[in-house]
Amino acid sequence: MRNVSLSITRKHSTMAAACASNDEFWKECASWLTRWGMLKTDHRANLPSAAIGDLAHTLRDGVLLCTLLSKIDPHCIDMKLVNLKPALARFLCLRNILLFLNICRHGFGLKESDLFEEGMLFDFNNFYKVLCTLSKLSLTPKAVKSIQGFCAQTEKNRDDIYQSLKTIEPPSYNTYYDDGMEDTYQTIIQVTENRELRLQVDEPSEKRDYVIKELVDTEKNYVDVLCKLHRNFMLKLNYFISKDHLDIIFYHVPELYEIHKEFLNQLSNKSTKLSSIFISHKDKFLVYGGYCSNLSNACTTLQDICDRQPEVFNKIEELEKQDNNGKFKLRDVLSVPMQRVLKYHLLLERLIELTDTKHEEYKDLKRARECMLDVAEYINEYARDTEQLTVIKQVRENITNWDNTKSLEHYGKLIKDGEIKIKPHDDGKLRIRYVFIFQKCMILCKSLKDNKFMYRDMLNFHDITVDEGNSRPVLSQNARWSYQWILVKNVQQTGYTCSVRTPELKAQMIKALRDCINNIKLSSIKTSHKYEMFTFEKPMTCTHCSKYLKGLIYQGYKCKECGIGVHKECISNSGHCGIPPPLPPLHTADEHLKDKLWFVGEMDRHISSAKLQLRANGTYLVRVRPQSENKERYALSLKTDGTIKHMKIFSNMDGSTQKFYLSTAKYFNSIEKLVENYQMYSLKDSFEGLNEHTKLEYPFKQMRAIASRDFEAQDVQQLPLRNGQEVIVLCQEGYRKGWWKGSNHVNGRAKTGFFPSEFVNVKEVLHTH
C-alpha cells in the first residue's frame, strides 16, 4: 500500500542545485525524491549497494510520479484517476504515465521537448530522458518553493549505464510491504527494552528466554491493538458508518481478535511447547490473506468517507484522541496486523539461533518457522492475485466486442501485454494488434482511442508451439518491427509470424509464451496422473510437500482421476495415480508393521495432517515420529469432527514385557492390540476433547480385492460375498484371526462387515479420499 500523505522533508533544502555527472544523475534524482518524502531514506534506491535499476523499477508503473505531483500541488491531479496497483500491466501503467505527462504539460508548464515518451519509462529505452523530465519538474516554481531541485549536464557517454536497463529483470521485492508502516508498528507493538538488562544477558539460554519473553510481551500489545480496533473504533462508529463500509474498513478484525486472544493464552502457558502453538495456528492465520489484500481498499474507503462526511472525520479524530492521544491515525493502526503476521517467522528465526541444536524443541521450532514462512508466502500471493483479479476486471472493461461466454478469469493471470505485428499464414495480411497473454491463451485486440481495445481473436495455448527463429533482425521496409518469431498452430497446419520492435521485447514475449505453454502441456514431466492447472476454491496443501498451494488463480495442479493437488515442481514426486507417494524406508524395528494398512513409517505431524485433510472423519494412521526417543517412538493421527488429532503412543517396560498406551487407563502388549482396541472402543477416555463415539474407523491405506468364491454371512457382523464381486478392504484385524473388514455395494447400497480373507484376491493398495 502506498502512502499518499507523506510529510515534506526539508532536509538539504538549502543545497545548491547539483550538476550531476553521468553516474550520479540518477542518484541526485533519488535524493530529490527522498527530500520530497517519496522514498524512505532506507529505500533500496538509497542503499550503498543501489543500482540504477532500483530507481527505474520504482518509477516504472507511474504511481509514484502521480503521487509526487499531488505532493507538490495537491490540487493539480485527481488521484482517483490513478491506478494505484496496476501489477505492471502495460496498458494500465501507460495510463498512469500519460496522466503524469499531461499534468506536467498543463499544470507545471513543461514544454513538449522537456517531456519523455511513455514507452521510454515503461520499456526503459531512454531512462535518461525520464530523469531529464524530472529535473525540469524539480526546477519549476511550484517545486522549488518547497524543495531545491537538481539539474544535469548533457553527457556524451551516457548511453552505457542507461542502455543496460533494457535487460534488467524486475526485482523480487515484496510489493505489499510499505516501509512507512514499520515506524507505526515499532512504536505500537515493540516493548520498551531495558538496555542495561540486555547487556547483562550473556548465556544463550538466557538470551533465548529473553526472546521468548519479548515474543509474549509484543503479542500482548498486539492483542490490545486488535481489542481497541474492535471496541474503540469499529463498535463506536456503528452509528456513523454503514455496516457495508464498516465491514470493508475493519475486515476480519473481530475474527483476528478472537484468534489472537486464544494464541496469547497458549503462549502464556509455559507447559505448552512454543513450536506446537505456532503450528496449530497455521491454518487459522490464513485469514490474514483476505485482511492484507483488503488493506488498501479499507484505507481508500475510510478516506473517501472522511472526505464526503465531515461529521465522520470529526468523530474518528475524537476516537483517535481518546484511544492514543491522537498520536496514531486509524489508517496507520489498520496496517499493524499485516506487519505482525509477516514477522512471526523472523521472530522464530531469532529464537532458533539462540536454541541449542540438541534442545528437545530445536527441530520443532524449525518446523514452526517453516510453517510461518509458508503462511507469509500464502498471504503475499493472496494479495498479488487479488490485484491480478482487479487488473483482469479492468482488461475486460476496456475490451469491446467480447463475445466469449467464459469470463477472463477462466484464462488465468495476465502475464504480459503489449503491441505486436502479426501475420496469419493463411491470409498473409499484416496487422498491428495489442495482445494480452494470459496463462491459458493469447487475446488479440485492435487498439482504439483512449486505451480501449476491440476483440479480434484468441489463440489457446493447448494448440500452440513457439518457433523462435534466429535472433537477427529481419531487414524490411518497416524496420521498426524487425524482431520476429512464429507461433505454430495445430501441428504446423497453420501459423502466425509475429514481430516486435526490440530484441528485449521479443525475448520477453517468447519467455511469457513458452512459460504459459509449458505450464499447460507438462510434456517434460513424467507422471501417471492426469494433471491440469486448477483453481482451488479453499486453502489447499500440496500432497507431496505439504506446503500451501498459494494464490487465488490456478494455484497448482489437480489430478482429474484421483483428485490430489500439487505444485508444478512436486509433480514428479507425487507417486502413481491412486497410490500414495513413496514413504521413507522402514526402520528394522518396524518391519512387523509394514503390511498394516494403518502404518506409514516415519512421518511428521504436519505431513500427516496434510495427508488426512481431505479424508473422511474416522480415518487414521500410525506413524514413527522423526527424531523421537524409543519411549515415544510412535504416534496416532486421526481425523475426527473435521480436524486432525495427534496422540503420542507411549511405551514402558513391565518386567521383561513392553507395554504400549495412550493413557495410563489402558495398557497393551503391542501396537496392533492398541489399534484393535480403539477400532472397537471409544478414544474419549484416552484423549480429552473427543466425543464418546470417536473410534478408529478407516485405515490410511485400503485394498481393492475381488471375491474368489461365494461367502454366506452367518450373523449381522459378517459381509456376504459373491464370486467376482469387488470388495474394499478397510481393516485386517478386530474380529477373528484370518478375517478382514470390508465394504461392497449391493443393489446400489454400501454394506460393511467381516469376511474370511481367504475368500478374496487382493488387486491393489489404494490411497483414497
PDB file of C-alpha atoms in Angstrom, residues 300-485:
ATOM      1  CA  THR A 300      -9.308   4.151   0.473  1.00  0.00           C
ATOM      2  CA  THR A 301     -12.870   3.590   1.724  1.00  0.00           C
ATOM      3  CA  LEU A 302     -12.028   5.265   5.034  1.00  0.00           C
ATOM      4  CA  GLN A 303     -10.500   8.282   3.268  1.00  0.00           C
ATOM      5  CA  ASP A 304     -13.475   8.616   0.877  1.00  0.00           C
ATOM      6  CA  ILE A 305     -15.959   8.601   3.766  1.00  0.00           C
ATOM      7  CA  CYS A 306     -13.941  11.202   5.690  1.00  0.00           C
ATOM      8  CA  ASP A 307     -13.753  13.433   2.596  1.00  0.00           C
ATOM      9  CA  ARG A 308     -17.511  13.221   1.963  1.00  0.00           C
ATOM     10  CA  GLN A 309     -18.788  13.286   5.560  1.00  0.00           C
ATOM     11  CA  PRO A 310     -17.113  15.846   7.853  1.00  0.00           C
ATOM     12  CA  GLU A 311     -19.056  14.513  10.868  1.00  0.00           C
ATOM     13  CA  VAL A 312     -17.430  11.085  10.401  1.00  0.00           C
ATOM     14  CA  PHE A 313     -13.998  12.689  10.062  1.00  0.00           C
ATOM     15  CA  ASN A 314     -14.559  14.619  13.294  1.00  0.00           C
ATOM     16  CA  LYS A 315     -15.799  11.515  15.115  1.00  0.00           C
ATOM     17  CA  ILE A 316     -12.760   9.493  14.050  1.00  0.00           C
ATOM     18  CA  GLU A 317     -10.437  12.282  15.229  1.00  0.00           C
ATOM     19  CA  GLU A 318     -12.267  12.271  18.550  1.00  0.00           C
ATOM     20  CA  LEU A 319     -11.853   8.486  18.897  1.00  0.00           C
ATOM     21  CA  GLU A 320      -8.156   8.730  17.958  1.00  0.00           C
ATOM     22  CA  LYS A 321      -7.607  11.254  20.761  1.00  0.00           C
ATOM     23  CA  GLN A 322      -9.460   9.056  23.241  1.00  0.00           C
ATOM     24  CA  ASP A 323      -7.552   5.956  22.185  1.00  0.00           C
ATOM     25  CA  ASN A 324      -3.951   7.186  21.846  1.00  0.00           C
ATOM     26  CA  ASN A 325      -3.960  10.967  22.354  1.00  0.00           C
ATOM     27  CA  GLY A 326      -4.138  11.387  18.581  1.00  0.00           C
ATOM     28  CA  LYS A 327      -0.621  10.037  18.149  1.00  0.00           C
ATOM     29  CA  PHE A 328      -1.704   7.454  15.569  1.00  0.00           C
ATOM     30  CA  LYS A 329      -4.291   7.754  12.838  1.00  0.00           C
ATOM     31  CA  LEU A 330      -6.818   4.953  12.408  1.00  0.00           C
ATOM     32  CA  ARG A 331      -5.457   4.180   8.920  1.00  0.00           C
ATOM     33  CA  ASP A 332      -1.987   3.710  10.443  1.00  0.00           C
ATOM     34  CA  VAL A 333      -3.234   1.296  13.098  1.00  0.00           C
ATOM     35  CA  LEU A 334      -5.054  -0.749  10.446  1.00  0.00           C
ATOM     36  CA  SER A 335      -1.655  -1.648   8.972  1.00  0.00           C
ATOM     37  CA  VAL A 336      -0.381  -3.239  12.205  1.00  0.00           C
ATOM     38  CA  PRO A 337      -1.996  -6.710  11.693  1.00  0.00           C
ATOM     39  CA  MET A 338      -0.216  -7.143   8.365  1.00  0.00           C
ATOM     40  CA  GLN A 339       3.087  -6.159   9.962  1.00  0.00           C
ATOM     41  CA  ARG A 340       2.585  -8.604  12.821  1.00  0.00           C
ATOM     42  CA  VAL A 341       1.768 -11.765  10.911  1.00  0.00           C
ATOM     43  CA  LEU A 342       4.630 -11.230   8.450  1.00  0.00           C
ATOM     44  CA  LYS A 343       7.120 -11.071  11.334  1.00  0.00           C
ATOM     45  CA  TYR A 344       6.367 -14.364  13.071  1.00  0.00           C
ATOM     46  CA  HIS A 345       8.861 -16.383  11.016  1.00  0.00           C
ATOM     47  CA  LEU A 346      11.537 -13.762  11.757  1.00  0.00           C
ATOM     48  CA  LEU A 347      10.852 -13.963  15.494  1.00  0.00           C
ATOM     49  CA  LEU A 348      11.121 -17.751  15.350  1.00  0.00           C
ATOM     50  CA  GLU A 349      14.358 -17.455  13.398  1.00  0.00           C
ATOM     51  CA  ARG A 350      15.879 -15.384  16.191  1.00  0.00           C
ATOM     52  CA  LEU A 351      14.724 -17.989  18.692  1.00  0.00           C
ATOM     53  CA  ILE A 352      16.237 -20.846  16.661  1.00  0.00           C
ATOM     54  CA  GLU A 353      19.592 -19.049  16.518  1.00  0.00           C
ATOM     55  CA  LEU A 354      19.663 -18.994  20.332  1.00  0.00           C
ATOM     56  CA  THR A 355      18.466 -22.586  20.781  1.00  0.00           C
ATOM     57  CA  ASP A 356      20.973 -25.401  21.191  1.00  0.00           C
ATOM     58  CA  THR A 357      20.768 -27.934  18.370  1.00  0.00           C
ATOM     59  CA  LYS A 358      20.378 -30.691  20.981  1.00  0.00           C
ATOM     60  CA  HIS A 359      17.439 -28.924  22.638  1.00  0.00           C
ATOM     61  CA  GLU A 360      14.304 -31.070  22.607  1.00  0.00           C
ATOM     62  CA  GLU A 361      12.344 -28.391  20.741  1.00  0.00           C
ATOM     63  CA  TYR A 362      15.023 -27.374  18.221  1.00  0.00           C
ATOM     64  CA  LYS A 363      13.674 -29.379  15.268  1.00  0.00           C
ATOM     65  CA  ASP A 364      10.063 -28.484  16.088  1.00  0.00           C
ATOM     66  CA  LEU A 365      10.990 -24.773  16.169  1.00  0.00           C
ATOM     67  CA  LYS A 366      12.472 -25.104  12.690  1.00  0.00           C
ATOM     68  CA  ARG A 367       9.235 -26.723  11.518  1.00  0.00           C
ATOM     69  CA  ALA A 368       7.225 -23.912  13.147  1.00  0.00           C
ATOM     70  CA  ARG A 369       9.378 -21.340  11.339  1.00  0.00           C
ATOM     71  CA  GLU A 370       8.739 -23.117   8.026  1.00  0.00           C
ATOM     72  CA  CYS A 371       5.010 -23.076   8.762  1.00  0.00           C
ATOM     73  CA  MET A 372       5.003 -19.328   9.457  1.00  0.00           C
ATOM     74  CA  LEU A 373       7.119 -18.660   6.369  1.00  0.00           C
ATOM     75  CA  ASP A 374       4.613 -20.701   4.365  1.00  0.00           C
ATOM     76  CA  VAL A 375       1.803 -18.581   5.826  1.00  0.00           C
ATOM     77  CA  ALA A 376       3.655 -15.354   4.938  1.00  0.00           C
ATOM     78  CA  GLU A 377       4.145 -16.537   1.353  1.00  0.00           C
ATOM     79  CA  TYR A 378       0.479 -17.554   1.176  1.00  0.00           C
ATOM     80  CA  ILE A 379      -0.564 -14.054   2.310  1.00  0.00           C
ATOM     81  CA  ASN A 380       1.665 -12.321  -0.242  1.00  0.00           C
ATOM     82  CA  GLU A 381       0.422 -14.487  -3.106  1.00  0.00           C
ATOM     83  CA  TYR A 382      -3.175 -13.954  -1.984  1.00  0.00           C
ATOM     84  CA  ALA A 383      -2.585 -10.189  -2.158  1.00  0.00           C
ATOM     85  CA  ARG A 384      -0.887 -10.394  -5.565  1.00  0.00           C
ATOM     86  CA  ASP A 385      -3.730 -12.435  -7.016  1.00  0.00           C
ATOM     87  CA  THR A 386      -6.291 -10.027  -5.556  1.00  0.00           C
ATOM     88  CA  GLU A 387      -4.561  -7.281  -7.536  1.00  0.00           C
ATOM     89  CA  GLN A 388      -4.495  -9.580 -10.557  1.00  0.00           C
ATOM     90  CA  LEU A 389      -8.251 -10.052 -10.358  1.00  0.00           C
ATOM     91  CA  THR A 390      -8.660  -6.266 -10.322  1.00  0.00           C
ATOM     92  CA  VAL A 391      -6.393  -5.939 -13.365  1.00  0.00           C
ATOM     93  CA  ILE A 392      -8.269  -8.703 -15.207  1.00  0.00           C
ATOM     94  CA  LYS A 393     -11.538  -6.901 -14.481  1.00  0.00           C
ATOM     95  CA  GLN A 394     -10.098  -3.684 -15.937  1.00  0.00           C
ATOM     96  CA  VAL A 395      -8.882  -5.524 -19.033  1.00  0.00           C
ATOM     97  CA  ARG A 396     -12.386  -6.862 -19.577  1.00  0.00           C
ATOM     98  CA  GLU A 397     -13.951  -3.412 -19.067  1.00  0.00           C
ATOM     99  CA  ASN A 398     -11.708  -1.990 -21.783  1.00  0.00           C
ATOM    100  CA  ILE A 399     -12.341  -4.672 -24.415  1.00  0.00           C
ATOM    101  CA  THR A 400     -15.353  -4.222 -26.679  1.00  0.00           C
ATOM    102  CA  ASN A 401     -16.882  -6.824 -28.987  1.00  0.00           C
ATOM    103  CA  TRP A 402     -16.126  -9.614 -26.482  1.00  0.00           C
ATOM    104  CA  ASP A 403     -18.433 -12.492 -27.395  1.00  0.00           C
ATOM    105  CA  ASN A 404     -16.926 -15.265 -25.281  1.00  0.00           C
ATOM    106  CA  THR A 405     -19.268 -16.918 -22.780  1.00  0.00           C
ATOM    107  CA  LYS A 406     -16.394 -17.547 -20.355  1.00  0.00           C
ATOM    108  CA  SER A 407     -15.064 -14.843 -18.030  1.00  0.00           C
ATOM    109  CA  LEU A 408     -11.487 -13.642 -18.446  1.00  0.00           C
ATOM    110  CA  GLU A 409     -10.594 -15.164 -15.038  1.00  0.00           C
ATOM    111  CA  HIS A 410     -11.040 -18.584 -16.677  1.00  0.00           C
ATOM    112  CA  TYR A 411      -7.897 -17.937 -18.711  1.00  0.00           C
ATOM    113  CA  GLY A 412      -5.751 -17.197 -15.663  1.00  0.00           C
ATOM    114  CA  LYS A 413      -3.467 -14.359 -14.655  1.00  0.00           C
ATOM    115  CA  LEU A 414      -2.324 -11.640 -17.030  1.00  0.00           C
ATOM    116  CA  ILE A 415       1.326 -12.477 -17.714  1.00  0.00           C
ATOM    117  CA  LYS A 416       2.265  -9.943 -20.387  1.00  0.00           C
ATOM    118  CA  ASP A 417       0.634  -7.354 -22.616  1.00  0.00           C
ATOM    119  CA  GLY A 418       1.918  -5.202 -25.436  1.00  0.00           C
ATOM    120  CA  GLU A 419       1.761  -4.297 -29.102  1.00  0.00           C
ATOM    121  CA  ILE A 420       2.933  -6.652 -31.858  1.00  0.00           C
ATOM    122  CA  LYS A 421       2.576  -7.095 -35.594  1.00  0.00           C
ATOM    123  CA  ILE A 422       1.082 -10.439 -36.582  1.00  0.00           C
ATOM    124  CA  LYS A 423       0.621 -12.078 -39.987  1.00  0.00           C
ATOM    125  CA  PRO A 424      -1.553 -15.224 -40.229  1.00  0.00           C
ATOM    126  CA  HIS A 425      -0.048 -17.593 -42.807  1.00  0.00           C
ATOM    127  CA  ASP A 426      -3.452 -18.461 -44.272  1.00  0.00           C
ATOM    128  CA  ASP A 427      -4.306 -14.936 -45.480  1.00  0.00           C
ATOM    129  CA  GLY A 428      -0.925 -13.160 -45.399  1.00  0.00           C
ATOM    130  CA  LYS A 429      -2.341  -9.861 -44.119  1.00  0.00           C
ATOM    131  CA  LEU A 430      -0.068  -7.988 -41.713  1.00  0.00           C
ATOM    132  CA  ARG A 431      -1.924  -6.411 -38.767  1.00  0.00           C
ATOM    133  CA  ILE A 432      -0.947  -4.428 -35.683  1.00  0.00           C
ATOM    134  CA  ARG A 433      -2.540  -5.978 -32.634  1.00  0.00           C
ATOM    135  CA  TYR A 434      -2.441  -5.305 -28.911  1.00  0.00           C
ATOM    136  CA  VAL A 435      -2.083  -8.693 -27.223  1.00  0.00           C
ATOM    137  CA  PHE A 436      -2.928  -9.836 -23.700  1.00  0.00           C
ATOM    138  CA  ILE A 437      -1.064 -13.018 -22.729  1.00  0.00           C
ATOM    139  CA  PHE A 438      -2.940 -14.932 -20.032  1.00  0.00           C
ATOM    140  CA  GLN A 439      -1.949 -18.278 -18.523  1.00  0.00           C
ATOM    141  CA  LYS A 440      -4.126 -20.231 -20.970  1.00  0.00           C
ATOM    142  CA  CYS A 441      -4.392 -18.085 -24.072  1.00  0.00           C
ATOM    143  CA  MET A 442      -3.333 -15.001 -26.002  1.00  0.00           C
ATOM    144  CA  ILE A 443      -6.095 -12.490 -26.803  1.00  0.00           C
ATOM    145  CA  LEU A 444      -5.559 -10.288 -29.858  1.00  0.00           C
ATOM    146  CA  CYS A 445      -7.212  -6.863 -29.978  1.00  0.00           C
ATOM    147  CA  LYS A 446      -7.284  -3.814 -32.190  1.00  0.00           C
ATOM    148  CA  SER A 447      -6.242  -0.659 -30.330  1.00  0.00           C
ATOM    149  CA  LEU A 448      -8.823   2.108 -30.151  1.00  0.00           C
ATOM    150  CA  LYS A 449      -8.686   5.614 -28.733  1.00  0.00           C
ATOM    151  CA  ASP A 450      -8.255   6.270 -25.014  1.00  0.00           C
ATOM    152  CA  ASN A 451      -6.596   2.900 -24.333  1.00  0.00           C
ATOM    153  CA  LYS A 452      -9.677   0.950 -25.388  1.00  0.00           C
ATOM    154  CA  PHE A 453      -9.486  -2.281 -27.380  1.00  0.00           C
ATOM    155  CA  MET A 454     -11.662  -4.223 -29.807  1.00  0.00           C
ATOM    156  CA  TYR A 455     -11.536  -8.020 -29.520  1.00  0.00           C
ATOM    157  CA  ARG A 456     -10.383  -9.759 -32.694  1.00  0.00           C
ATOM    158  CA  ASP A 457      -9.142 -13.284 -31.959  1.00  0.00           C
ATOM    159  CA  MET A 458      -7.897 -15.748 -29.345  1.00  0.00           C
ATOM    160  CA  LEU A 459      -5.108 -18.344 -29.531  1.00  0.00           C
ATOM    161  CA  ASN A 460      -5.423 -21.165 -26.978  1.00  0.00           C
ATOM    162  CA  PHE A 461      -2.046 -22.430 -25.787  1.00  0.00           C
ATOM    163  CA  HIS A 462      -3.178 -26.053 -25.935  1.00  0.00           C
ATOM    164  CA  ASP A 463      -2.811 -25.764 -29.731  1.00  0.00           C
ATOM    165  CA  ILE A 464       0.315 -23.578 -29.941  1.00  0.00           C
ATOM    166  CA  THR A 465       4.083 -24.050 -30.077  1.00  0.00           C
ATOM    167  CA  VAL A 466       6.722 -21.321 -30.416  1.00  0.00           C
ATOM    168  CA  ASP A 467       9.416 -21.261 -33.090  1.00  0.00           C
ATOM    169  CA  GLU A 468      11.927 -18.619 -32.069  1.00  0.00           C
ATOM    170  CA  GLY A 469      13.734 -18.457 -35.377  1.00  0.00           C
ATOM    171  CA  ASN A 470      17.050 -16.586 -35.269  1.00  0.00           C
ATOM    172  CA  SER A 471      17.936 -13.590 -33.160  1.00  0.00           C
ATOM    173  CA  ARG A 472      18.996 -11.404 -36.100  1.00  0.00           C
ATOM    174  CA  PRO A 473      16.664  -8.552 -37.077  1.00  0.00           C
ATOM    175  CA  VAL A 474      14.792  -9.008 -40.352  1.00  0.00           C
ATOM    176  CA  LEU A 475      15.502  -6.236 -42.821  1.00  0.00           C
ATOM    177  CA  SER A 476      12.331  -4.861 -44.329  1.00  0.00           C
ATOM    178  CA  GLN A 477      10.672  -1.637 -45.317  1.00  0.00           C
ATOM    179  CA  ASN A 478       9.212  -1.427 -41.800  1.00  0.00           C
ATOM    180  CA  ALA A 479      12.490  -1.805 -39.915  1.00  0.00           C
ATOM    181  CA  ARG A 480      10.945  -0.812 -36.576  1.00  0.00           C
ATOM    182  CA  TRP A 481       9.185  -4.206 -36.438  1.00  0.00           C
ATOM    183  CA  SER A 482      12.132  -6.406 -37.331  1.00  0.00           C
ATOM    184  CA  TYR A 483      12.407  -8.942 -34.467  1.00  0.00           C
ATOM    185  CA  GLN A 484      10.309 -11.984 -35.357  1.00  0.00           C
ATOM    186  CA  TRP A 485       9.156 -15.388 -34.169  1.00  0.00           C
TER     187      TRP A 485
END
